[in-house]
Short mmCIF file of C-alpha atoms and ligand atoms in Angstrom, two decimals:
data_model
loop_
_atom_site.label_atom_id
_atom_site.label_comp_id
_atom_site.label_asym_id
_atom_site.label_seq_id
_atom_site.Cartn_x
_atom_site.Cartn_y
_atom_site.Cartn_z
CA UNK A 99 -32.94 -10.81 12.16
CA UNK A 100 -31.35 -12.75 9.54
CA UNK A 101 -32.74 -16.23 9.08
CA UNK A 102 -30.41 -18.72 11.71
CA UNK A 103 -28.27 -21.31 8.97
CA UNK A 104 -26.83 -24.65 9.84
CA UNK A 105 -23.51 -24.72 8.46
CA UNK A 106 -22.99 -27.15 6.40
CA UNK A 107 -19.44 -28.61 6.23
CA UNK A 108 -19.60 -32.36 5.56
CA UNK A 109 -21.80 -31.36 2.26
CA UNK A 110 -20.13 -28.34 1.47
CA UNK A 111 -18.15 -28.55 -2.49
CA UNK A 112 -15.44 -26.51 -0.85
CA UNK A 113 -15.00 -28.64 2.55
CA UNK A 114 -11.74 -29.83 2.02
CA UNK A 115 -9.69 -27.10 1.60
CA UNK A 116 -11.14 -25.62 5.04
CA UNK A 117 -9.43 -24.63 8.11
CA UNK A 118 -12.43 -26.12 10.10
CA UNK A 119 -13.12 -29.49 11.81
CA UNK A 120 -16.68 -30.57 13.63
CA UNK A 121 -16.40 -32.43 16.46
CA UNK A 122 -18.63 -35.43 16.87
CA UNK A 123 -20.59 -33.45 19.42
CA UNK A 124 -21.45 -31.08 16.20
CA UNK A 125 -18.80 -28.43 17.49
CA UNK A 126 -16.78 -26.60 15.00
CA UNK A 127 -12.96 -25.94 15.77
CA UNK A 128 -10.41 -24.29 13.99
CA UNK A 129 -7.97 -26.73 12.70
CA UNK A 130 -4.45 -26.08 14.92
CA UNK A 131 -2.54 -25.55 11.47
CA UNK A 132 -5.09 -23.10 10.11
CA UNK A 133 -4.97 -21.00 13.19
CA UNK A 134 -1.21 -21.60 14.21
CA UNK A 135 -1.90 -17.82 15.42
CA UNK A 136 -4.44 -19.26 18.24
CA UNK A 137 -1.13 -20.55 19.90
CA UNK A 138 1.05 -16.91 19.91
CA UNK A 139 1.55 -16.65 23.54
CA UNK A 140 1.33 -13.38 23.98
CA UNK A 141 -2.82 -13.67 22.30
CA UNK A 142 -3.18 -16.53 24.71
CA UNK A 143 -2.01 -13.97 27.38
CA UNK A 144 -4.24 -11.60 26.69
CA UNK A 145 -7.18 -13.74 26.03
CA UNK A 146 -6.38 -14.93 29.43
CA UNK A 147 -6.07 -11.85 31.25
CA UNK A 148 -9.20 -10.14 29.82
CA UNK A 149 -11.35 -13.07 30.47
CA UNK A 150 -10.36 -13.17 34.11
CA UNK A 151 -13.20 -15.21 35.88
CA UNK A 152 -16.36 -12.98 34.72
CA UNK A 153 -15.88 -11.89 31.55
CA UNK A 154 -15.81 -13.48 27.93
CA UNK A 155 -13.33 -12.87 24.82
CA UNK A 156 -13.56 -14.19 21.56
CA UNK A 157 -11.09 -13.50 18.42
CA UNK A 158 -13.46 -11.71 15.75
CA UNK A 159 -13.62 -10.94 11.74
CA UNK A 160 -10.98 -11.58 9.51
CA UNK A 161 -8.84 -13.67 11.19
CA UNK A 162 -11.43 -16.14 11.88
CA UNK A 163 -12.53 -15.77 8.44
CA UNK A 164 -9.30 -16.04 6.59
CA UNK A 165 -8.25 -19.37 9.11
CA UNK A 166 -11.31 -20.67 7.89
CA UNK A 167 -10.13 -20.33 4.29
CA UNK A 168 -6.87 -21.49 4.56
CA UNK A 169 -5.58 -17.81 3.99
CA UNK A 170 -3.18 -15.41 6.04
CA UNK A 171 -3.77 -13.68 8.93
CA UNK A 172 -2.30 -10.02 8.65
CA UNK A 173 -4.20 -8.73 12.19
CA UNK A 174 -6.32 -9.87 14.84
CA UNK A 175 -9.21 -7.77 16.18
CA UNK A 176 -10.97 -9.29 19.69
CA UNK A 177 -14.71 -8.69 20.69
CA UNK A 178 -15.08 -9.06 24.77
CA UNK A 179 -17.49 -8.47 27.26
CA UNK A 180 -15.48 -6.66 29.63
CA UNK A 181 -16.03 -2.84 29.39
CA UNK A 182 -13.38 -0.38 27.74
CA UNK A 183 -12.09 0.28 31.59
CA UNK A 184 -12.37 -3.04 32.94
CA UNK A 185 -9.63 -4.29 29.05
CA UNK A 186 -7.58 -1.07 30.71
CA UNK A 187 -6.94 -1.97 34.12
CA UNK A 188 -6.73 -5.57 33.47
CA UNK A 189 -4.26 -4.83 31.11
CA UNK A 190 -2.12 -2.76 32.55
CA UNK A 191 -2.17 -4.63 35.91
CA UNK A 192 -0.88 -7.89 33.66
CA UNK A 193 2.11 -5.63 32.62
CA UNK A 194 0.63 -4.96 28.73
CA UNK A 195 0.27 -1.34 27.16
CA UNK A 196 -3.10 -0.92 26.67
CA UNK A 197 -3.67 2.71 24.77
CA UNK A 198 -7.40 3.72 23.90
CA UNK A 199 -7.06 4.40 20.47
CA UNK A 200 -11.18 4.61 20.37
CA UNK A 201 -12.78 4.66 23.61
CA UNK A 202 -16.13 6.16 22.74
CA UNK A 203 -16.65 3.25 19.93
CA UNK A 204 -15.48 0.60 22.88
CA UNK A 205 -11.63 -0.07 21.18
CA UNK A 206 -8.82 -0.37 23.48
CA UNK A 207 -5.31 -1.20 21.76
CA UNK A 208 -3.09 -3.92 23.87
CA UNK A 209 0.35 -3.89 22.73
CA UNK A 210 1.96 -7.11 24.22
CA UNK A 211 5.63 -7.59 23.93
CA UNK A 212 5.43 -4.63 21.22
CA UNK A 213 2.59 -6.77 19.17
CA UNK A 214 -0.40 -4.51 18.94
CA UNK A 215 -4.45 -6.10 19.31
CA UNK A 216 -7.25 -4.25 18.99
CA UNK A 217 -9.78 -5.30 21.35
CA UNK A 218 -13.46 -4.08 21.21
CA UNK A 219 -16.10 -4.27 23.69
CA UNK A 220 -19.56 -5.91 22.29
CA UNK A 221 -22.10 -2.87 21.09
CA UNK A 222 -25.68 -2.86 20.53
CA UNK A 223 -27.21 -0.43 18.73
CA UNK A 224 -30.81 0.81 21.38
CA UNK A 225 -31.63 3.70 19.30
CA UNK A 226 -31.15 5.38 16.12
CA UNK A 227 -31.30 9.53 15.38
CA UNK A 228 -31.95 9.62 11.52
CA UNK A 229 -28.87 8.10 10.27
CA UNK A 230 -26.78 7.41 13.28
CA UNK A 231 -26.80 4.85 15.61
CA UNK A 232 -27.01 5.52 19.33
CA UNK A 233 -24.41 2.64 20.82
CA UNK A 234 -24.12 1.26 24.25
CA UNK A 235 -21.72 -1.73 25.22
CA UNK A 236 -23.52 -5.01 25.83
CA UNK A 237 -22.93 -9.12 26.50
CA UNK A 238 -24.71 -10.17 23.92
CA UNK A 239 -23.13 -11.80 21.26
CA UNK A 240 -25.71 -12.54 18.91
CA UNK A 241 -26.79 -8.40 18.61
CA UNK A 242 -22.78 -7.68 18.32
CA UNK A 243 -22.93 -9.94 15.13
CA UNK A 244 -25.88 -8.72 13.94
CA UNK A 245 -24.04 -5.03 13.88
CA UNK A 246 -21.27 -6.30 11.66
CA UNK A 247 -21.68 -5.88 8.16
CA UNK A 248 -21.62 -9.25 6.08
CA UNK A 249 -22.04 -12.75 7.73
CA UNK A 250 -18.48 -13.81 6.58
CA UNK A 251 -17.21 -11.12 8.92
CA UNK A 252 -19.28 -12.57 12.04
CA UNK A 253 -17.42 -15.19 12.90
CA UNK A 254 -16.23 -15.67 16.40
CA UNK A 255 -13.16 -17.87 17.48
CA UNK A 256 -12.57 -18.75 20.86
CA UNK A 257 -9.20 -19.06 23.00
CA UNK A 258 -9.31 -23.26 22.49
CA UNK A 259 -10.39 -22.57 18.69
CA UNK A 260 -14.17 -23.32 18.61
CA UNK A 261 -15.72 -21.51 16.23
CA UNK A 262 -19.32 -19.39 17.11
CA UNK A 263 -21.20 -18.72 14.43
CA UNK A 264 -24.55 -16.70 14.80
CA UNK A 265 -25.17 -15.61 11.60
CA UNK A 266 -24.68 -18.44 8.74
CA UNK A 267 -21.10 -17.14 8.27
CA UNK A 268 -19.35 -20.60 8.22
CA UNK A 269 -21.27 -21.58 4.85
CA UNK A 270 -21.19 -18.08 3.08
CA UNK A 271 -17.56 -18.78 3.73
CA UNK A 272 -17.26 -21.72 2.15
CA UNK A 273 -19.54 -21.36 -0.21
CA UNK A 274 -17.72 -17.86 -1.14
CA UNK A 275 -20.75 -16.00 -0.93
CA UNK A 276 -20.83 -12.29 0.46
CA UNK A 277 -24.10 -11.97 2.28
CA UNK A 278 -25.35 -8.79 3.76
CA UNK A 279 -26.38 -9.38 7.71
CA UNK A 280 -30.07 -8.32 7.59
CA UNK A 281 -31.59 -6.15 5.27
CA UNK A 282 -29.00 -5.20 2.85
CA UNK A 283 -31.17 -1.84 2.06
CA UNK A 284 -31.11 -1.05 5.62
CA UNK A 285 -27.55 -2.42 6.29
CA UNK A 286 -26.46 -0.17 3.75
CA UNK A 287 -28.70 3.20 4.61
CA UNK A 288 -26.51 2.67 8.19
CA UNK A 289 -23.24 3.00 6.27
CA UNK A 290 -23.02 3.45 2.81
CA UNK A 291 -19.37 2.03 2.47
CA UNK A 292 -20.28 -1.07 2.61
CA UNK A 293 -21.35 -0.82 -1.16
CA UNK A 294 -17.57 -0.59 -1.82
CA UNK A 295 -17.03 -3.36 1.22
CA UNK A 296 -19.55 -5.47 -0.49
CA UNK A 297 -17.38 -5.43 -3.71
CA UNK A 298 -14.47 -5.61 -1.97
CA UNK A 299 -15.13 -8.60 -0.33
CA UNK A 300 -16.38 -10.25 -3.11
CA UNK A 301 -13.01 -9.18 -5.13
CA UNK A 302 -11.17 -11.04 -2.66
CA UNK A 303 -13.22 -13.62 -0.84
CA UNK A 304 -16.06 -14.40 -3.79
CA UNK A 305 -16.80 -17.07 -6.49
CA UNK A 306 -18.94 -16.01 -9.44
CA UNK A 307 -21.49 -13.48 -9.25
CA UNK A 308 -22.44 -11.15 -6.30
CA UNK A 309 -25.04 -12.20 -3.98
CA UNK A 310 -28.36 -10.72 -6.15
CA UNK A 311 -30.01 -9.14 -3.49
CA UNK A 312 -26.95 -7.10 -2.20
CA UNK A 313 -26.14 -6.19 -5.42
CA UNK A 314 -29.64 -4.54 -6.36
CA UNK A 315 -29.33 -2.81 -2.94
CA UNK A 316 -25.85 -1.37 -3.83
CA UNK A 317 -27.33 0.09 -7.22
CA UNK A 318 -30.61 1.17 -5.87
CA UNK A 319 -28.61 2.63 -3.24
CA UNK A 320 -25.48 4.06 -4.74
CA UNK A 321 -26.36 7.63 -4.91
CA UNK A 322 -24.93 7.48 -1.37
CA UNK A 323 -21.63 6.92 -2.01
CA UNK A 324 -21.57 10.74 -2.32
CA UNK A 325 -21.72 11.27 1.61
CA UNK A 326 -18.76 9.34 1.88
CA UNK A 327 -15.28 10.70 3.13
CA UNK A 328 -12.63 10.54 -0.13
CA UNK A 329 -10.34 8.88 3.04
CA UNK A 330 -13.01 5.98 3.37
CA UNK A 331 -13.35 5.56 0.29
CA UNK A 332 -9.46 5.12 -0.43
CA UNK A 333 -9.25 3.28 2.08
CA UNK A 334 -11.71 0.46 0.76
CA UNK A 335 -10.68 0.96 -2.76
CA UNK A 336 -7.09 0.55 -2.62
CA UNK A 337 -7.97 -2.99 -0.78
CA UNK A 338 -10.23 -3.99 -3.73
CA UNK A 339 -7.64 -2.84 -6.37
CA UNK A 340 -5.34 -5.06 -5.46
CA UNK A 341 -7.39 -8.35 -5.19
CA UNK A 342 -7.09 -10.51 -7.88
CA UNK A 343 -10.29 -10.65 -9.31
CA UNK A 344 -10.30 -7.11 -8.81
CA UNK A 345 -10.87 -6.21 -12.70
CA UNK A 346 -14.33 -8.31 -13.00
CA UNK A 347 -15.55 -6.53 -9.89
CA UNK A 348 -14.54 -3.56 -11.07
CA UNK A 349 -16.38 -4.42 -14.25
CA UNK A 350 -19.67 -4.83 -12.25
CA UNK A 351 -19.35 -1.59 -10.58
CA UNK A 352 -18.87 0.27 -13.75
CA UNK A 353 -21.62 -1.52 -16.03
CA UNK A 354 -23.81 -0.73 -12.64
CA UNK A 355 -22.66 2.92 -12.55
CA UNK A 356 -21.03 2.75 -9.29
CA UNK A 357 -18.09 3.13 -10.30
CA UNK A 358 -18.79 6.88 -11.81
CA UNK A 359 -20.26 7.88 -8.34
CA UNK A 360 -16.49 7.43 -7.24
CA UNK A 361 -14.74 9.40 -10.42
CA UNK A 362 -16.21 11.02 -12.81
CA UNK A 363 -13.89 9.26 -15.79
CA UNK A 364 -13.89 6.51 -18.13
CA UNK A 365 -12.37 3.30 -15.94
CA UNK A 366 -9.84 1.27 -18.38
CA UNK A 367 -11.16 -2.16 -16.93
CA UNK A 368 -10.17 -3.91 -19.68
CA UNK A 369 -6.33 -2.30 -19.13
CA UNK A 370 -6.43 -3.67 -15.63
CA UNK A 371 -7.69 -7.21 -16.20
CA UNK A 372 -4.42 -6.87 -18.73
CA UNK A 373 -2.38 -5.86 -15.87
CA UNK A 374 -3.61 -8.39 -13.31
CA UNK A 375 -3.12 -10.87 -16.24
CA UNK A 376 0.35 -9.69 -16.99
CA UNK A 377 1.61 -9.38 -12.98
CA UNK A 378 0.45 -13.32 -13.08
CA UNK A 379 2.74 -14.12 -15.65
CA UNK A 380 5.75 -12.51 -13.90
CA UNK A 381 8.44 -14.37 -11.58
CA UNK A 382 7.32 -14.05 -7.86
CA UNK A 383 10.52 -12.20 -6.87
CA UNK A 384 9.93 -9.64 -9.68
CA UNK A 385 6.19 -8.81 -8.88
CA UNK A 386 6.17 -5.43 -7.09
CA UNK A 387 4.49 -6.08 -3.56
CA UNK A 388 2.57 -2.36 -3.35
CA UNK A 389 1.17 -2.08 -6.45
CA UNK A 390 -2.05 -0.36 -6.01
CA UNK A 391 -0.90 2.83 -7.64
CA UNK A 392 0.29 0.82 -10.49
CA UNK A 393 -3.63 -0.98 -10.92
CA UNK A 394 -4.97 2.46 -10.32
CA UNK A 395 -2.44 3.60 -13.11
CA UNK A 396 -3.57 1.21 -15.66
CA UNK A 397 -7.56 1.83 -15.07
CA UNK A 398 -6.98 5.20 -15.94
CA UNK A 399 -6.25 4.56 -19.05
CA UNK A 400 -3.71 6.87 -20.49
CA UNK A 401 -4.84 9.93 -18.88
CA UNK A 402 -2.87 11.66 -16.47
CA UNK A 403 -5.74 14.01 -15.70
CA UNK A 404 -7.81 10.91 -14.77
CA UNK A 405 -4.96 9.72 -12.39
CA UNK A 406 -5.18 13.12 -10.62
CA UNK A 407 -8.90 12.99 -10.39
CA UNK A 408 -8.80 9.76 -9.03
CA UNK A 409 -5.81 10.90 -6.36
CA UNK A 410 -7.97 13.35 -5.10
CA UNK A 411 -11.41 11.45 -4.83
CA UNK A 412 -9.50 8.85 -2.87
CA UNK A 413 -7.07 11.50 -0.99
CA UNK A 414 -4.25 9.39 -2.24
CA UNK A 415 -0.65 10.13 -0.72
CA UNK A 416 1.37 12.19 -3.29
CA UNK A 417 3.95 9.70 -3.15
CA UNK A 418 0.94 7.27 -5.08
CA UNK A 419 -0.40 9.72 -6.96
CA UNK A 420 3.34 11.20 -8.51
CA UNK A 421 3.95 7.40 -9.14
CA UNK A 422 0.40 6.73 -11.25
CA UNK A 423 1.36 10.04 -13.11
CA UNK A 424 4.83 8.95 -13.96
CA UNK A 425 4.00 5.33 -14.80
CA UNK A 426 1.37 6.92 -17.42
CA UNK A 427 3.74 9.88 -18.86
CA UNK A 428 6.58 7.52 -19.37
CA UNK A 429 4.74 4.72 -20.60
CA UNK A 430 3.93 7.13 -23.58
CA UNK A 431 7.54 7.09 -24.65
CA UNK A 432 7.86 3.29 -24.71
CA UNK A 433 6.96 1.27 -28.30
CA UNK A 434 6.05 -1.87 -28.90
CA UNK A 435 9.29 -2.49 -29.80
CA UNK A 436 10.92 -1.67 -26.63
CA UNK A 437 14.36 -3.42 -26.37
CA UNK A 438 17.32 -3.59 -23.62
CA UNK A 439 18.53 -0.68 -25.01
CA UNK A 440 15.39 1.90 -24.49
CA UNK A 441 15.19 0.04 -20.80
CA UNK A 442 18.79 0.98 -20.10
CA UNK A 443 17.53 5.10 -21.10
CA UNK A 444 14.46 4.32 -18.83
CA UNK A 445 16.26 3.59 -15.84
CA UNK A 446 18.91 6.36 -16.77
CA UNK A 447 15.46 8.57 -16.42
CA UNK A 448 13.79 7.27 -14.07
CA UNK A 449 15.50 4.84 -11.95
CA UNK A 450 14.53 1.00 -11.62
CA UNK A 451 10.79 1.18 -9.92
CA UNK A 452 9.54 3.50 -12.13
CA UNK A 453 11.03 2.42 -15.62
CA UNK A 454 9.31 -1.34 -13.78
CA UNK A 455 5.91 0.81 -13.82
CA UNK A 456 5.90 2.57 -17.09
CA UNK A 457 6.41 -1.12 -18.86
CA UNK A 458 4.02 -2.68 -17.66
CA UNK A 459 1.17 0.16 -18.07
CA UNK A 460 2.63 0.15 -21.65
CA UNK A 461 1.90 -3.48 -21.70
CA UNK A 462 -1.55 -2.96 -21.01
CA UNK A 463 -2.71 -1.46 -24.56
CA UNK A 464 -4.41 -3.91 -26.48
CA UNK A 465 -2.10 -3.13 -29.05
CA UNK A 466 1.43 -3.72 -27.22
CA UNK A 467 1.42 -7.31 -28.05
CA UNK A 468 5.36 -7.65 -29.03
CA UNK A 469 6.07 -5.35 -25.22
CA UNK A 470 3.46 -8.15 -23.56
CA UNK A 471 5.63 -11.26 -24.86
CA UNK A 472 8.86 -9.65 -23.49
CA UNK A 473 7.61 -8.17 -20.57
CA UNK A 474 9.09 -10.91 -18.13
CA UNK A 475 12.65 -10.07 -19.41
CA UNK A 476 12.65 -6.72 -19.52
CA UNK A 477 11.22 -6.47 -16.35
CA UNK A 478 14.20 -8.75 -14.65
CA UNK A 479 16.42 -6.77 -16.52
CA UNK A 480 14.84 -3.11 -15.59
CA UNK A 481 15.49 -4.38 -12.13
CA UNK A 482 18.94 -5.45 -12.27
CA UNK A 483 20.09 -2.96 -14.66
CA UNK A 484 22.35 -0.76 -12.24
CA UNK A 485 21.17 2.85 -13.17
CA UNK A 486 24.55 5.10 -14.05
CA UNK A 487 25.19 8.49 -13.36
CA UNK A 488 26.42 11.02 -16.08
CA UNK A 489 30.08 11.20 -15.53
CA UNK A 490 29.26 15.02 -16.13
CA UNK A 491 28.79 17.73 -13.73
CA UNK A 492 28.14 21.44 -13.59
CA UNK A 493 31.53 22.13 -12.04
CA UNK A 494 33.16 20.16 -15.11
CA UNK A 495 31.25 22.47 -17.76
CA UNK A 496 32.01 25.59 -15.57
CA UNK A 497 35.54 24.95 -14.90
CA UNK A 498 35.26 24.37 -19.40
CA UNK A 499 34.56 27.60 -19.47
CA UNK A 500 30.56 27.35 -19.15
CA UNK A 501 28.87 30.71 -17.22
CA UNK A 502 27.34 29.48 -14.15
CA UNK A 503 22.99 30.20 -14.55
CA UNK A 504 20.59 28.29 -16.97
CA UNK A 505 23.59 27.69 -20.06
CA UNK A 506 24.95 25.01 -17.26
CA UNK A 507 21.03 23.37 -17.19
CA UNK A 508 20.37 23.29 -20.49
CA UNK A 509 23.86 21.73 -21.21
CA UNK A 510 23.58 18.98 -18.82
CA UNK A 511 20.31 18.31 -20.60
CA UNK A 512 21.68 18.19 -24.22
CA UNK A 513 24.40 16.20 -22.86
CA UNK A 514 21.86 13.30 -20.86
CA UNK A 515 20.72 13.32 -24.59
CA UNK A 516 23.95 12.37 -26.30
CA UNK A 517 24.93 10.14 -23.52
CA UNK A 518 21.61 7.70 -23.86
CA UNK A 519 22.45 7.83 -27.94
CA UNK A 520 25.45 6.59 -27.31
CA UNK A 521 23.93 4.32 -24.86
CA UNK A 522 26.38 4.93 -22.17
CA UNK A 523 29.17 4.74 -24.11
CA UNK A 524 30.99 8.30 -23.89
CA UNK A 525 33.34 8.97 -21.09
CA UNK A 526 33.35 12.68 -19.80
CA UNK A 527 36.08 14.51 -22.29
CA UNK A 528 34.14 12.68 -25.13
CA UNK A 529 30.89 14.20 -23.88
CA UNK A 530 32.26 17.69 -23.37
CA UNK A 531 34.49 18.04 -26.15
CA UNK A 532 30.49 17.89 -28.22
CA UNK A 533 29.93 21.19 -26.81
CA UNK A 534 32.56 22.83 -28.33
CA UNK A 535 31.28 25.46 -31.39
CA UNK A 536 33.12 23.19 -33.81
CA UNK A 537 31.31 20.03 -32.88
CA UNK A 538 29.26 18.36 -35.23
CA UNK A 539 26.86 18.56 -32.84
CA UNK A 540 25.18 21.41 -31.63
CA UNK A 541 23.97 21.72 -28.44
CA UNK A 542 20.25 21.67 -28.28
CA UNK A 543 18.72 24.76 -26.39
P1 ATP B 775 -9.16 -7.14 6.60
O1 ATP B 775 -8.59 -6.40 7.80
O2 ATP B 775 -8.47 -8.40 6.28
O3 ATP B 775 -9.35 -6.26 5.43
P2 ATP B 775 -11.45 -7.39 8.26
O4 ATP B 775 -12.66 -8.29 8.21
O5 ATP B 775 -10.63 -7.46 9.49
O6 ATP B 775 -10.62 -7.62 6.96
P3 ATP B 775 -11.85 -4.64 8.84
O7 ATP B 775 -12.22 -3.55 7.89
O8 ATP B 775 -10.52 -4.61 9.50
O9 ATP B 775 -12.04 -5.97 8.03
O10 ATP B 775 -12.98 -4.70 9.96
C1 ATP B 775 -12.94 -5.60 11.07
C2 ATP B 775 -14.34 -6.14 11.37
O11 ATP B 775 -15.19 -5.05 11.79
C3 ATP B 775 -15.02 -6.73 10.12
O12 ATP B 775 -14.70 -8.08 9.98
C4 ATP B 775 -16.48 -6.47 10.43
O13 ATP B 775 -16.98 -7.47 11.31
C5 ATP B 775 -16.50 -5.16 11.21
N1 ATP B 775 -16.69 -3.98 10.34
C6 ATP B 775 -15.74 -3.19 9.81
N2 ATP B 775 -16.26 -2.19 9.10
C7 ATP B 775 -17.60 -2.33 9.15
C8 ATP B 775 -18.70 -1.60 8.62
N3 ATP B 775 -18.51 -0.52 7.86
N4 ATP B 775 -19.93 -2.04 8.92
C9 ATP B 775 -20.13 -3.13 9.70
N5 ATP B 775 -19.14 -3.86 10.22
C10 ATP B 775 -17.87 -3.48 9.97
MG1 MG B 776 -8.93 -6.10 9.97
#
């Protein structure tokens, strides 16, 4: 049982920048501009519906969490004591699409007016087989928070916006501290991804350094990580990548070791805090939205063999993975004195996003300091720099007198060559007429 805390808002450093107000009976509420999301009509609706007269629903997790913060709200998970069937047939009788996308673990999925919520019928664990929990649905509240993995996450939000909080959650919150619910050694023995959740959360949601005690558990613990699915373990650390103290977590994890337990390589922390540094610096419009590959990109260093390593321990897509291996490749080709003029043969290459990714990697060697002053231009100018098409084609070289097979290839090639040296410059007869044998140049084969 974890020890009960009193929040404590009116002493709290961090109090006014919350989303929370206590009422003079000592109730907390969710301020109406922090949780504008309370009001959607259609999770009124379905607050409403699942309630009916017997039955409770609360809003649960992050979105309570991140309203209490003052932060976004990307989706909203509900915890109810109404069974998986009882969410289903009240559902569908109110004219929502309720689809049980995981009945045995209590989850139904509403979709009202096409918005999906994932609603979850309160658990208690009554039994445990080595490792895994037996789980029956319950009405307790207090033993449904208790199952959740840091007290930050156990925050409860009701349909009017009063807060519940049975764990100590509202403080940790403020206070930016992610605390373990229980035991962290036996929190974690349950499920050993929350070692990376622990860091995760603290990437995103902490101030200074980890909670002590969770953190010992996480390295006493760590040989663990091993049992872990590479999908559950993308899954959490594409999440922590991209917060923004994500490099001095990731720091943590590799002075600890941890971080080896997840690839076997030498993490380029020091490249990524140079990244996350150098993504700050950059207009808003011009900072790329999904940019995990690219973080991933720049903690491996230049190694393209660590990217793949890293795509497979995390079963990346091969969309992410092909994009950390190009940013890395190309970023080889591109000196410290990179100018308009090499960006305009990068995006003849490449195209926009990618000659985008291989700067900024490049940026991130300690020695690229000319590349890091004009990164911001080049960047706006990699973007709006209209990529152009050789005005050559195979037919043209053919119809020249060219025998169709790998002579066409290799002549194309040669002249991609000739048309970035004369940085876009030659018009087609220009650029064939350097094939013929008395050229001064000679094609390149
Ligand atoms: P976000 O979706 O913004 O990343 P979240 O808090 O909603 O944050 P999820 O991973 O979506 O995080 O999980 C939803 C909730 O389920 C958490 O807030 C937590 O209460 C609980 N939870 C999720 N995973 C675990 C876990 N491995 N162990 C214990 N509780 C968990
Ligand atoms: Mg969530």
């Amino acid at each position: 049982m974890p020890s009960p805390h009193q929040p404590s808002l009116s002493d709290s450093p961090a109090a006014p920048a919350t989303g929370v107000t206590r009422a003079p009976d000592g109730h907390l509420w969710l301020t109406p501009r922090s949780a504008a999301w309370l009001a959607d009509r259609r999770l009124a609706k379905l607050m409403r519906v699942v309630a009916g007269e017997d039955e409770e629903i609360r809003v649960v997790g992050g979105a309570v969490r991140n309203a209490l913060l003052g932060r976004t709200v990307s989706d909203i998970d509900l915890a109810t004591t109404a069974t998986p069937d009882v969410v289903m047939a009240r559902a569908k009788s109110a004219g929502m699409k309720p689809v049980p996308t995981g009945i045995d673990h209590g989850t139904v999925t509403v979709v009202v007016d096409a918005h999906p919520f994932e609603v979850t019928t309160l658990r208690e664990d009554v039994e445990t087989h080595g490792r895994r929990a037996t789980v029956r649905f319950g009405r307790d509240w207090s033993a449904d928070a208790r199952r959740r993995d840091f007290t930050i996450n156990a925050l409860y939000a009701t349909a009017d916006g009063e807060v519940v909080d049975l764990v100590g959650g509202i403080s940790d919150c403020l206070e930016r501290r992610i605390r373990f619910i229980g035991s962290p050694q036996d929190r974690i023995r349950e499920d050993y991804l929350r070692i990376l959740r622990f860091f995760r959360f603290h990437a995103i949601y902490g101030d200074g350094q980890p909670d002590a005690g969770g953190l010992a558990a996480c390295i006493a613990l760590a040989d663990g990580i091993a049992t872990l699915s590479a999908e559950r373990i993308g899954q959490e650390m594409l999440k922590l990548v991209v917060a923004e103290a994500s490099n001095r977590v990731l720091q943590i994890m590799a002075e600890t070791g941890i971080l080896r337990r997840i690839a076997d390589f030498d993490a380029d922390v020091a490249a990524l805090a140079r990244l996350n540094a150098l993504l700050g610096q950059l207009p808003a419009e011009m900072r790329p939205t999904d940019d995990a590959g690219l973080r991933l990109a720049a903690l491996c260093g230049e190694s393209a063999a660590a990217a793949l390593h890293l795509a497979e321990r995390m079963r990346l897509s091969n969309a992410m993975r092909d994009r950390m291996v190009a940013a890395i490749d190309l970023s080889k080709t591109v000196g410290d004195d990179c100018d308009e003029r090499a960006v305009r043969a990068l995006v003849f290459k490449a195209g926009n996003q990618r000659t985008r990714d291989c700067l900024l990697v490049a940026a991130c060697r300690p020695t690229a300091e000319k590349l890091q002053l004009r990164l911001p231009d080049l960047i706006v100018y990699a973007a709006s720099f209209q990529r152009p098409h050789l005005p050559v084609n195979g037919r043209d070289l053919i119809r020249h007198g060219l025998v169709p097979g790998p002579d066409v290839g290799a002549a194309i090639a040669t002249l991609s060559e000739r048309w970035i040296d004369s940085d876009f410059t030659l018009d087609r007869d220009r650029l064939i007429a350097t094939l013929a044998p008395d050229s001064p140049i000679v094609p390149r084969r």
